[in-house]
PDB file of C-alpha atoms in Angstrom:
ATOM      1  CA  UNK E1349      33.963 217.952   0.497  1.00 71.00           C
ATOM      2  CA  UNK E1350      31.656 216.917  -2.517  1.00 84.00           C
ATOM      3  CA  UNK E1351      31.733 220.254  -5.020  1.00 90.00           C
ATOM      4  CA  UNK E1352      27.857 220.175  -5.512  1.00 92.00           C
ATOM      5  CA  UNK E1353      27.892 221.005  -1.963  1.00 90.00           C
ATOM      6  CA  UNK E1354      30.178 223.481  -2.485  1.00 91.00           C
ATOM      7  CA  UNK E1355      27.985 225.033  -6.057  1.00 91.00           C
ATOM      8  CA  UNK E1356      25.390 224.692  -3.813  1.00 91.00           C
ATOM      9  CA  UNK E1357      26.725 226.682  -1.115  1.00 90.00           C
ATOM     10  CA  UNK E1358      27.900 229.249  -3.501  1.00 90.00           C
ATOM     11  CA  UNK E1359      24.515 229.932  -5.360  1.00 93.00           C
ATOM     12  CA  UNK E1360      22.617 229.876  -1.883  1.00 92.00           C
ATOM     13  CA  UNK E1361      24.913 232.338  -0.376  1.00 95.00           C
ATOM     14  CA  UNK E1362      23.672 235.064  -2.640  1.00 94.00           C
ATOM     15  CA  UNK E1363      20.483 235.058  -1.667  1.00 95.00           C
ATOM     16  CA  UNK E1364      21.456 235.318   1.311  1.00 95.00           C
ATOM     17  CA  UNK E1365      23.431 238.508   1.216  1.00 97.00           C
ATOM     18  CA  UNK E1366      20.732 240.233  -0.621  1.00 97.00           C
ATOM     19  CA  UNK E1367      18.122 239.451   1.832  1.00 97.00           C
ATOM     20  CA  UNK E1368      20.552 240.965   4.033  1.00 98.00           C
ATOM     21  CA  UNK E1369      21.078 244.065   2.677  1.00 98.00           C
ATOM     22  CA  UNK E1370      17.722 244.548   2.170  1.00 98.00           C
ATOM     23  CA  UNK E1371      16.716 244.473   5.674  1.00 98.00           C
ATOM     24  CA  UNK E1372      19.284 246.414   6.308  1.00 98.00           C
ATOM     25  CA  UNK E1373      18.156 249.228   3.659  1.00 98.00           C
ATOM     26  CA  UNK E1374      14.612 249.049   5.370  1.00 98.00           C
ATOM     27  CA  UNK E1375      15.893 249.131   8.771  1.00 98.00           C
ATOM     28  CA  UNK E1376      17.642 252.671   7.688  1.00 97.00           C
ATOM     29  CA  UNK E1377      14.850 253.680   6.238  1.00 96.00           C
ATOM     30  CA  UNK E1378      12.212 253.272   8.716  1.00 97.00           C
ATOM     31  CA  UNK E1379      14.407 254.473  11.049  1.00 97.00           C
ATOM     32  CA  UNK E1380      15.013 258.020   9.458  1.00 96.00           C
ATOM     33  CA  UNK E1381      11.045 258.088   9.000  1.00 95.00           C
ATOM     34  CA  UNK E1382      10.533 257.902  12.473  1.00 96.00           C
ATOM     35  CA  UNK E1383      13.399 260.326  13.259  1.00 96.00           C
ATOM     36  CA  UNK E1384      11.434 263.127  10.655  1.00 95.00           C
ATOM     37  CA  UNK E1385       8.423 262.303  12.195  1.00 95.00           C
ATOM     38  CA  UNK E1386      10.250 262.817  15.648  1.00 95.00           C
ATOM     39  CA  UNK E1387      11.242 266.178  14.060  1.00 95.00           C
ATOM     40  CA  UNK E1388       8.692 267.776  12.343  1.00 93.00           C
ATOM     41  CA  UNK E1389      10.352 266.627   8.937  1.00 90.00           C
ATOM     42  CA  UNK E1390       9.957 266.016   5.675  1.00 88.00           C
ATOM     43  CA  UNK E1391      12.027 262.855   4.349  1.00 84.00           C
ATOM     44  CA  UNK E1392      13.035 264.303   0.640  1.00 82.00           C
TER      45      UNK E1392
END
């Protein structure tokens, strides 16, 4: 393998994982809204 693909790879995979974990943070989140709605609760 060529290592710009590889540098390439490497600085494109970060991106990656933080659009990850964001979705995943606003997935949680909207889920525990609609769970305190579901309840009769407040979030905080």
């Amino acid at each position: 393998m060529d290592n710009t693909f590889i540098y390439g790879l490497y600085i494109l995979i970060w991106p990656a994982i933080t659009l990850a974990v964001l979705v995943l943070i606003c997935t949680a989140t909207y889920r525990d809204i609609k769970k305190a709605k579901r309840n009769n609760k407040d979030i905080v």
